[in-house]
Short mmCIF file of C-alpha atoms in Angstrom, two decimals:
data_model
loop_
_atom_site.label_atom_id
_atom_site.label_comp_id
_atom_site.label_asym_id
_atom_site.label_seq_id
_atom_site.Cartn_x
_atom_site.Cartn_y
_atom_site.Cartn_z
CA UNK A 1 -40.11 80.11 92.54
CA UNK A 2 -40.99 83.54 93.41
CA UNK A 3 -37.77 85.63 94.57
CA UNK A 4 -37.85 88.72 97.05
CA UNK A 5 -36.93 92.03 96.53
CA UNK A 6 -33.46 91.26 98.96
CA UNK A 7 -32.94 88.34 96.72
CA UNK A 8 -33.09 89.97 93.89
CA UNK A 9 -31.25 93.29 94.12
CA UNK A 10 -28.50 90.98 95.74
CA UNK A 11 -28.33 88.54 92.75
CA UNK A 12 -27.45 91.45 90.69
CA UNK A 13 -24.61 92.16 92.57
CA UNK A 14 -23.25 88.91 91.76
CA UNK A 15 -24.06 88.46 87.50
CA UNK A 16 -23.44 90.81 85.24
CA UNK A 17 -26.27 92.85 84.20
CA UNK A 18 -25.14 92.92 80.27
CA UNK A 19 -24.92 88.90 79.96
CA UNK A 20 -26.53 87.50 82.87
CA UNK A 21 -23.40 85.68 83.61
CA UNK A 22 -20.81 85.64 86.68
CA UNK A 23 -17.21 85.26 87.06
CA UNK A 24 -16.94 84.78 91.03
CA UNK A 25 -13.45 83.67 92.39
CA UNK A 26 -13.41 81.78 95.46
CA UNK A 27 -10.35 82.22 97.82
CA UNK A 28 -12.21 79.71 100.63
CA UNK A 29 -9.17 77.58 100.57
CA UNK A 30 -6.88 78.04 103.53
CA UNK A 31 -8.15 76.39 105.70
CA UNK A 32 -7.86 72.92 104.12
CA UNK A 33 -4.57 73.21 103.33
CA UNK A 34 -1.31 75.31 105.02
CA UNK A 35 0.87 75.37 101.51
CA UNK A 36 -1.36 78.15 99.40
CA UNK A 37 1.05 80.88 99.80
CA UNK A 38 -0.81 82.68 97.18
CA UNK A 39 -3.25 83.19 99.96
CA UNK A 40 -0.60 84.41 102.52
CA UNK A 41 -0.84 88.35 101.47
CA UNK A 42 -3.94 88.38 99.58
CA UNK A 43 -4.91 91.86 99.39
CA UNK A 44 -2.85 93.06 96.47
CA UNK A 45 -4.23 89.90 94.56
CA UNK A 46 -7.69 90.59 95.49
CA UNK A 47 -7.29 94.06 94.73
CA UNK A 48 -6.14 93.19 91.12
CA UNK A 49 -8.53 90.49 90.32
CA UNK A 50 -11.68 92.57 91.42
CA UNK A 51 -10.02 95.10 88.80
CA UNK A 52 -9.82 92.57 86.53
CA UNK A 53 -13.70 92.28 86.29
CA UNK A 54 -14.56 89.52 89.08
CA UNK A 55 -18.31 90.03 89.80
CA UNK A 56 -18.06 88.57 93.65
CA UNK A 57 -15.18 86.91 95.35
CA UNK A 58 -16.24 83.27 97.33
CA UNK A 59 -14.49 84.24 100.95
CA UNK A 60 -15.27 82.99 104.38
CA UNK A 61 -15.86 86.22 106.68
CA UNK A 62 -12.59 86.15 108.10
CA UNK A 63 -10.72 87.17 104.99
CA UNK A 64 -13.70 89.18 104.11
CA UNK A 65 -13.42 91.19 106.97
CA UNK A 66 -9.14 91.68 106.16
CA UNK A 67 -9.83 92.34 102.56
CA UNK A 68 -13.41 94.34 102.26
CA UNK A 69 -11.63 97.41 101.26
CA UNK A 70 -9.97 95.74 98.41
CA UNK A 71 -12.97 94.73 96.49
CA UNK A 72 -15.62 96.89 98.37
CA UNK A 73 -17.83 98.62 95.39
CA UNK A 74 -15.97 96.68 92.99
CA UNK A 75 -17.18 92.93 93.28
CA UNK A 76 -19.64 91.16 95.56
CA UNK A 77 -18.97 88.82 98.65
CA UNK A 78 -20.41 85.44 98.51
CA UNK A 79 -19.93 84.01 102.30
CA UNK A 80 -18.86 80.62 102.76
CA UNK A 81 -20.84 78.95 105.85
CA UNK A 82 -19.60 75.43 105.61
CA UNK A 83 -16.04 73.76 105.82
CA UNK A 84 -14.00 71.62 107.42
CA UNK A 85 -10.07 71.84 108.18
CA UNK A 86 -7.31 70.01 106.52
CA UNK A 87 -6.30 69.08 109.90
CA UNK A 88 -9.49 66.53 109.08
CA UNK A 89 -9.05 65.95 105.41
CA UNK A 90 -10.49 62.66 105.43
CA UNK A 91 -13.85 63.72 106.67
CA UNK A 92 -14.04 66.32 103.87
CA UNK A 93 -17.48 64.60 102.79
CA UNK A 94 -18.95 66.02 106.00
CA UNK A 95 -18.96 69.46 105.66
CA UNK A 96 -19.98 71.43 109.01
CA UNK A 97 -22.06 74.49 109.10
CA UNK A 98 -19.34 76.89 110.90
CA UNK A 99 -21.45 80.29 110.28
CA UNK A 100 -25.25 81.57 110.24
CA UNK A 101 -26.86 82.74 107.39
CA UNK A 102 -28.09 85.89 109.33
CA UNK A 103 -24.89 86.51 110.23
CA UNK A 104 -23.46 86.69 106.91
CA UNK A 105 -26.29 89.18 106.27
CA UNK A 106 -25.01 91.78 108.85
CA UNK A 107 -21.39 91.55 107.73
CA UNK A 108 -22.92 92.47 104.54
CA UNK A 109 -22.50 88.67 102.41
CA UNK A 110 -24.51 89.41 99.14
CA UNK A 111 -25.11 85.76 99.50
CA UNK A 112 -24.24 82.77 101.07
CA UNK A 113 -22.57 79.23 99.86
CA UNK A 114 -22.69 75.71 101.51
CA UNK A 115 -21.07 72.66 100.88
CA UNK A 116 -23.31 69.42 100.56
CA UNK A 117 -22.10 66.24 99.24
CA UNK A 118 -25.57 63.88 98.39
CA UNK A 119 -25.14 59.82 99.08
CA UNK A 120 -26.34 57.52 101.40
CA UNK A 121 -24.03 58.37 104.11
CA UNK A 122 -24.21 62.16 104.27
CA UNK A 123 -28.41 62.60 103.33
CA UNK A 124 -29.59 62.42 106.51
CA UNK A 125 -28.44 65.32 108.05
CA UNK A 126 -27.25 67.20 105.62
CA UNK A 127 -30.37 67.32 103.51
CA UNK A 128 -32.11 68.27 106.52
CA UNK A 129 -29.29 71.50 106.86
CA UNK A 130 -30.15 72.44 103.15
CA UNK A 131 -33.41 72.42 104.16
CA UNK A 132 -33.26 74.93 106.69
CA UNK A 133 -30.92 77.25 105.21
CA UNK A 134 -32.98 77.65 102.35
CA UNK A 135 -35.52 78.62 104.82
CA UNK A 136 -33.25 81.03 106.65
CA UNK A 137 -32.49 82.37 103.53
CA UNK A 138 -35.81 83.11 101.58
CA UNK A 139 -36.78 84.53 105.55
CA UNK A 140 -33.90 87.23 105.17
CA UNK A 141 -33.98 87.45 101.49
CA UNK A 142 -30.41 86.01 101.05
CA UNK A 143 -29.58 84.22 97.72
CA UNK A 144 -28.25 80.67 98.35
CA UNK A 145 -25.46 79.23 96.26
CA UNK A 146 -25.51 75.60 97.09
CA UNK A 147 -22.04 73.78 96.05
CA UNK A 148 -23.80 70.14 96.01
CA UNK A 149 -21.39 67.14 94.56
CA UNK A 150 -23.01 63.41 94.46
CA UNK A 151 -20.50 61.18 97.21
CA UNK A 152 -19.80 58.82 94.01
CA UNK A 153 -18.30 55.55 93.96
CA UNK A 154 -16.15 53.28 96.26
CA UNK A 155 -13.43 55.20 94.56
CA UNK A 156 -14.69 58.84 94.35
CA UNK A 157 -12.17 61.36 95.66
CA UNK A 158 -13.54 64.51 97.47
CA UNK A 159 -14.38 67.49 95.01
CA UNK A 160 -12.97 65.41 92.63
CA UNK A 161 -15.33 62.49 91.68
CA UNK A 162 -15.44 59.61 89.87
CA UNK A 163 -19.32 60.77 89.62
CA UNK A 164 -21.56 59.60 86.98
CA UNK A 165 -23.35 62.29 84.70
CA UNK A 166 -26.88 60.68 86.20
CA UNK A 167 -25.40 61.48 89.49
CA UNK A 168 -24.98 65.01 89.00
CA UNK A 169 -28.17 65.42 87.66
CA UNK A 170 -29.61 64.47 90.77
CA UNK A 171 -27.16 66.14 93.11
CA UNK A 172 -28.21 69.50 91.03
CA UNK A 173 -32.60 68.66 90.97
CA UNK A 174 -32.01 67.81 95.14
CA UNK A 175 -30.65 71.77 95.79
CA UNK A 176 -32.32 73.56 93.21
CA UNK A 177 -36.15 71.59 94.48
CA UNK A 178 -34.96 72.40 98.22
CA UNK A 179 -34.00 75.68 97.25
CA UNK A 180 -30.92 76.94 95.84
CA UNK A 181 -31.20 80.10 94.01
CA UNK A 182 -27.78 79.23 92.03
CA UNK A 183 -26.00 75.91 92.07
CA UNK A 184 -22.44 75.45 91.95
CA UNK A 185 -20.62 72.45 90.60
CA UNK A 186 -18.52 70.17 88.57
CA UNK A 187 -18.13 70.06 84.86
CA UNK A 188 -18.13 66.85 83.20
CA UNK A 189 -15.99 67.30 80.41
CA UNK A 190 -17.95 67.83 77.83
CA UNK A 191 -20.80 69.92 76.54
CA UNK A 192 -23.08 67.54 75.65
CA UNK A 193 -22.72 65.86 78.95
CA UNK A 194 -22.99 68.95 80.78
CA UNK A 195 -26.14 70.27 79.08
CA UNK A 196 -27.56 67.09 80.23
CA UNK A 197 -27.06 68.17 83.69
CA UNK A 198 -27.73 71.75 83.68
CA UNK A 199 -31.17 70.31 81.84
CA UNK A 200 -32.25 69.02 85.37
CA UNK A 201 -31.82 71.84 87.48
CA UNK A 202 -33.96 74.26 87.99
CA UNK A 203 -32.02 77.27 88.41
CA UNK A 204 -28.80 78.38 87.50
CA UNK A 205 -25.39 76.82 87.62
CA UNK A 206 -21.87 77.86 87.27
CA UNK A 207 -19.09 75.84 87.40
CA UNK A 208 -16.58 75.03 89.98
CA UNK A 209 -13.01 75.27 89.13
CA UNK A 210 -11.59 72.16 90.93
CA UNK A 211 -7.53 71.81 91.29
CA UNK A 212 -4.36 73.77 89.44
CA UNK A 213 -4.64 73.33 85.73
CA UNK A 214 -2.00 72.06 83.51
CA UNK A 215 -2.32 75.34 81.63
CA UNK A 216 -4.51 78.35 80.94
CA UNK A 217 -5.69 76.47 77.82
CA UNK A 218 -7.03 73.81 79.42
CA UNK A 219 -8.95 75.86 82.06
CA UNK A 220 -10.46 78.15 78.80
CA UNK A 221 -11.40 75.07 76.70
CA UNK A 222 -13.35 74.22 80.20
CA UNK A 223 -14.98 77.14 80.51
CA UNK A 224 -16.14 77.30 76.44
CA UNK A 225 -17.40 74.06 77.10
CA UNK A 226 -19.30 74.83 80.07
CA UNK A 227 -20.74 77.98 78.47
CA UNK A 228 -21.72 76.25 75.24
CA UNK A 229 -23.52 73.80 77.38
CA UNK A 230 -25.97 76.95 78.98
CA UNK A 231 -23.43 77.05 82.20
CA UNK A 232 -24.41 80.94 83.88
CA UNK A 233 -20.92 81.29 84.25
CA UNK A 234 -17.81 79.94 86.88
CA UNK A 235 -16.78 79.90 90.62
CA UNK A 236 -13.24 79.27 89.73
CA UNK A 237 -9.92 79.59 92.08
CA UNK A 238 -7.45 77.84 92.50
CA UNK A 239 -7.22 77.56 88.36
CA UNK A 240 -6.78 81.17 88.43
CA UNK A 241 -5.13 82.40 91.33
CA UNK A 242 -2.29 79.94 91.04
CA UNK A 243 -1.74 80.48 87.60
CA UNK A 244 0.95 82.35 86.00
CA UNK A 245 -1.33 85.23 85.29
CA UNK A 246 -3.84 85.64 87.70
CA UNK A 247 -5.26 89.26 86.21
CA UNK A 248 -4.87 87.90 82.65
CA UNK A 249 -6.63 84.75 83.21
CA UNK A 250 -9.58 86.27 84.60
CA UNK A 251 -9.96 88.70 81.54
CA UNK A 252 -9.89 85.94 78.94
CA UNK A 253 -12.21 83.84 81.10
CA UNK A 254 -14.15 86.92 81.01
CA UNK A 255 -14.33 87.61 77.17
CA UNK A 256 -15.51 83.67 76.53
CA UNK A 257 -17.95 84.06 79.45
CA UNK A 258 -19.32 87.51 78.74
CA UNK A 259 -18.26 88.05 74.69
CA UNK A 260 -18.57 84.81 73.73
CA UNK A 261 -14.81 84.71 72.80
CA UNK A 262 -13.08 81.47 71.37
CA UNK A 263 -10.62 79.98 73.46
CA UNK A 264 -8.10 81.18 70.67
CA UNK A 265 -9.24 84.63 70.71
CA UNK A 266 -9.14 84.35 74.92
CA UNK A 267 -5.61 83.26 74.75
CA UNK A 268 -4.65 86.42 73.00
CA UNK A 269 -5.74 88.50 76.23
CA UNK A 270 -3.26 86.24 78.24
CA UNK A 271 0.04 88.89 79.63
CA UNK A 272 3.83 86.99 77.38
CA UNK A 273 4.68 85.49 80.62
CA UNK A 274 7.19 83.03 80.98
CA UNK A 275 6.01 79.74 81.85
#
């Protein structure tokens, strides 16, 4: 796939130029849910965290708009265009398109990021939507970051599965042959697994943090995993920003993401908080 000159320079903003990988941090959240009171007075945190060495922050424009001078010329803005409110949590699997990609352009979004859950009750409109926004965005030389999450099972839980490895290979081939320019999704728990699926897509794929983690451990032995599979990096939040030690946490996912650090060496950056 050939990429434009607006794609490119705009990419850049969001990997790091040493590694080719990206630490983005999405703070999307509110919305779905009135309890994140991390979320309340963000601009100190986001001011911290783009310190920390976040390449681009995952915001809808609203908070974008209240925080830009907290991360402006320190970390990119990846615009979230899709969502739908907790006030409708059961319809989470259809995701509406709530802004335009041209008008994440002029606010200054260094990309943009939908929301598209594959199956046989969502494909046929929303593959129709990826369509066209990968068309809107190749026309204005915006990078698309497609989130994209197979509908699973009888039993499968929004953004949280049960999905089979075979059906996140196919979630991940459906948005990067539409499109995508980076894909964003889940891990599957292990490396071998997970190279499986970033072996079918096309273009590159960081991985989505999902809910709180038991503890910082757990969300580093993720991320080695993912990044021994070939993962470009994460889109991680709520793992980090309600953790203990928001600033720390995004360092030592750093060093394994950009140093190649063991999750033992990582935990060493982590601030002697108390638990």
């Amino acid at each position: 796939m050939t990429t434009s000159m607006g794609k490119t320079l705009r990419l850049a903003r969001l990997f790091d130029p040493e590694s080719g990988t990206a630490v983005m941090l999405p703070m999307d959240h509110a919305i779905e849910e009135p309890d994140y009171t991390q979320l309340e007075r963000p601009l100190e945190l986001i001011e911290s965290l783009a310190r920390a060495g976040v390449n681009a922050f995952l915001l809808r424009r609203g908070l974008a708009a209240f925080a830009a001078s907290a991360f402006a010329g320190r970390a990119g803005w990846v615009q979230r265009i899709t969502g739908r409110s907790g006030l409708s949590a059961e319809l989470r699997n259809q995701q509406l398109v709530i802004a335009s990609v041209e008008h994440a352009l002029r606010d200054g979004a260094d990309a943009v990021v939908p929301t598209f859950f594959i199956g046989p009750e969502t494909e046929t409109y929303l593959l129709p939507q990826l369509g066209a926004m990968a068309d809107e965005c190749s026309r204005l030389g915006v990078p698309l970051m497609a989130e994209v999450f197979p509908v699973g099972g009888p039993d499968a839980v929004p953004y949280n599965g049960p999905y089979t490895v075979d059906d996140l290979r196919m979630a991940v081939r459906v948005a990067s042959e539409e499109g995508a320019d980076v894909i964003k999704t889940w891990y599957t728990g292990d490396p071998e697994s997970f190279r499986r699926v970033l072996d079918y897509s096309l273009v590159p794929v960081v991985v989505a943090g999902g809910p709180r983690a038991d503890s910082e451990r757990d969300v580093l032995e993720m991320v080695r995993g993912a990044m021994d599979a070939g993962a470009a990096g994460v889109a991680m939040g709520r793992k980090i920003w309600q953790s203990r030690d928001p600033v720390g946490l995004v360092r030592a996912v750093s060093a394994v993401i950009r140093q190649g650090a063991s999750v033992d060496g990582a935990m060493g950056l982590l601030a002697a908080a108390p638990v």
